[in-house]
Every structure is written in C-alpha cells, then in structure tokens.
Amino acid sequence: MKITPNKYFWIIVLILISLTIGCKKKQTSEPKENPPVETNTILVDSLATPETVALFQNLKSLAQTKVLFGHQDDLAYGVGWSVEDGRSDVKSVCGDYPAVYGWDIGDISSTSNLDGVNFENMKGWIKEAHARGGINTITMHLDNPVSGGNAWDNSEAVRHILPGGLYHASYIGTLDLIVDFLKDLKAEDGTYIPIILRPYHEHNHTWSWWGSNSCTVEEYNALWQMTVEYLRDEQNIHHLLYAISPQEIRTEAQYLERYPGDEYVDILGHDDYQLWSLGYVAQLGRTLDMIATLAEARGKISALTEVGVDKVPQSNWWTAYLFAALNYNENARKTAWALVWRNASESHFFAPYPGHASVPDFIMFYNNPLTAFENDLTDLYN
Ligand code: BMA
C-alpha cells in the first residue's frame, strides 16, 4: 500500500498523543509496592526468608553425616528445677546444649502453655537457642476448638473449623494468636528466627481431635492446607518449615495415607514411643530407612521428631537402643534429628539428668561421631 505524506502526518500525531497519555498516567499512578521476591522453588513457601531456606539446605546436608540431638522444653525446666538462667538437664549431664529445642504452643490464649511454660519466657529461650546456633521446633497441643476440651478431647471438631464450618472464624482467631507469637520471634539483627512448625502431629493415632478417628483423610488434609495457606498467604509468615509427624508407622502406604501433599510438607517426621525392647531396634531402623528414602525421593528431610521411653528405664538406652536404631543402615543414619520429650519430674522424664543411671551411656552417645549437639553446629542460617 502506498502511504501518502498526509498519512505520515496523522500517524505521527497519533503516536505523540498516546505517548503523552502514557506519561500522564505514569505521573498520576500510585507508587507500587515491590512484588514479593521468590527465594526458592523447593519449600512449601516460595517466599521463605533466606535464613529459612538456608536452615533447610544446611540441615539437609548436615543430615548426610550427623543426627542432631533434641529435647523438649530443655531450657524451661528439668528434673527438680524450673526457670533458671542457662540451665538445661542435657547440659548438666554432658556439658553441651541440645542442637534442637522443642516447644509447644498449646493454650496459646493463656499466659503459659499447657505444661506451665510462660509464653514470654518461651520467646526468650527460642531467641537464646537461635543466637547460639540451635534449631527451634514447635508443636501445637491446641484445645479442641469445638468442645473447648483439651487436645486429647477427640470429639469431632475438624469439619466444623474448615471454611464454611460454624467454628471456622473462631479457629482463625486461634491461628491469629499463633501468628502474633511467631511475629515476635526475631533475632538481634531484626530477621525472623526460622521455626520448624509441627502441627497436628501423631494424626494416624486416635488420641487427639485431629486424629484418625475424629476426621476423614480429606478433612485432615484440608485442615493442614488451610493452616499453611492462612499463615503463609494471608498472614505473610515466611519463617517456617513445615514438618509432618505420624506415629509408629511401618510402611510407605501408611505414611502417605493421611498426608496433605508434597507442596505442603518440608520435613517428613516420625514420632515413636515403642523403643523399650531390644527387639524393636530393627523395626525403628527399618522405619527410619523407609522415611529417609521417601524424603530423599521428594527432595525433603527426614527426622525422628519425637522418641523416647518415659523414665529411661534401661541404663544403656542411648547407645543400645536409640543409637542402634539410628545407625541401622546408611539411610537411617540420614535422619536429621532425634528429639526426646520433656523432663517434667522424677516420674516423667525422657532425657537424663545428673545422677540418673543412664548418664554414662548418654555421654558415650554424646561422644559418638554420628550425634551432634549445639557445639557441633556451624552457622545453619547462612
Ligand atoms: C505428653 C505429656 C503431658 C504433656 C503433653 C504435652 O506427652 O508430657 O504431660 O502435657 O505431652 O507436652
């Protein structure tokens, strides 16, 4: 087609008009917030803080050669003491703090948790542990959101707190208290302290309101997904790794029966309280092997998120039972950490304390090159 000079004129006029409109628009539009920056493609949270991504990656590589030792409520109390600066039964026994600290936010609407740990103190201990290079993991023994009973009240609740349920709004209120707690967890430099969150644990058992007798598979998965999406997408909490932890699992199929999906889980955990006979060592070893294999195939980490025998009845439990299970084979040895439950009193404890018969054996466990305590950790957050 032949373009006459007249046509050129009108084309130039049109270009000038649209450029002027474009400039005006730019000048008058509101300054835009920077879009969130994706930090990774491997975690549940693609916006996880750099420190959280570093924790996952460092823990994953450390797990190739070490099993970190963990203890619930380690800094809060022990056998015969409570709230003493710097004190820890584990440290009293072996001279070193655990590498992993377990905490629980059951009773989050009160000033203290279900085991009497003051929440402000808990925040302080989480900061202390993190400043020394340790890892913090949090469980949620939340009250039954429908009946108001405790976590062990397994009357039907999950379907009522899912979107559309009568108790959805009030459960979101509980999640908001958790958000407030998590937002207070900041290091000296102002960055958020990465936390391994372990919600709705032991869900294949029946004791809790999120357990297998109290909700369907679909309801359990929906609860987990709703929780992740609320914290991550609605509340912009980006300093969490999500760990799932069924109890005393034998097979892969059992493990994946109640499982919200790989996009919602970073760490494949396992809770086990059956390790009181030597005959069980190989069983736990096989389970750890299976979970490590499952985790490896999915680019995740495996962990023995809870283990122990109340009152540690065998004086060689640390080496002949726990270490033996962790050392079962090459895969079992890739378990990232093993955490024992709390030292409440002389009649309810899972870690040794000064004077306990298992102390010499625990020191052997401590000295074993496979185990790692706090002093063994290099900077996991960089
Ligand atoms: C259980 C016991 C209880 C405690 C609960 C939550 O195993 O230790 O005493 O309240 O864990 O920590």
Short mmCIF file of N, CA and C and ligand atoms in Angstrom, two decimals, residues 104 114-115 141 152 341-342 348, ligand 1:
data_model
loop_
_atom_site.label_atom_id
_atom_site.label_comp_id
_atom_site.label_asym_id
_atom_site.label_seq_id
_atom_site.Cartn_x
_atom_site.Cartn_y
_atom_site.Cartn_z
N ASP A 104 6.04 -26.05 72.76
CA ASP A 104 4.64 -26.33 72.43
C ASP A 104 3.77 -25.10 72.72
N LEU A 114 0.33 -25.39 78.05
CA LEU A 114 -0.35 -26.46 78.80
C LEU A 114 0.55 -27.13 79.84
N ASP A 115 1.86 -26.95 79.71
CA ASP A 115 2.78 -27.54 80.69
C ASP A 115 3.39 -26.47 81.60
N HIS A 141 -0.33 -28.52 70.79
CA HIS A 141 -1.36 -29.29 71.51
C HIS A 141 -2.53 -28.34 71.80
N TRP A 152 -6.60 -33.71 73.89
CA TRP A 152 -6.93 -35.13 73.95
C TRP A 152 -8.45 -35.38 73.87
N TRP A 341 11.30 -36.23 74.59
CA TRP A 341 10.28 -35.37 75.20
C TRP A 341 10.76 -34.77 76.51
N ARG A 342 9.87 -34.16 77.24
CA ARG A 342 10.24 -33.24 78.33
C ARG A 342 10.69 -33.93 79.62
N HIS A 348 8.36 -38.36 85.31
CA HIS A 348 8.04 -38.16 83.89
C HIS A 348 9.20 -37.41 83.25
C1 BMA B 1 2.65 -35.52 76.94
C2 BMA B 1 2.95 -35.42 78.42
C3 BMA B 1 2.00 -34.41 79.02
C4 BMA B 1 2.14 -33.07 78.27
C5 BMA B 1 2.00 -33.26 76.78
C6 BMA B 1 2.28 -32.00 76.01
O1 BMA B 1 3.44 -36.47 76.34
O2 BMA B 1 4.27 -34.99 78.62
O3 BMA B 1 2.31 -34.24 80.37
O4 BMA B 1 1.17 -32.17 78.72
O5 BMA B 1 2.88 -34.26 76.33
O6 BMA B 1 3.56 -31.53 76.24
#
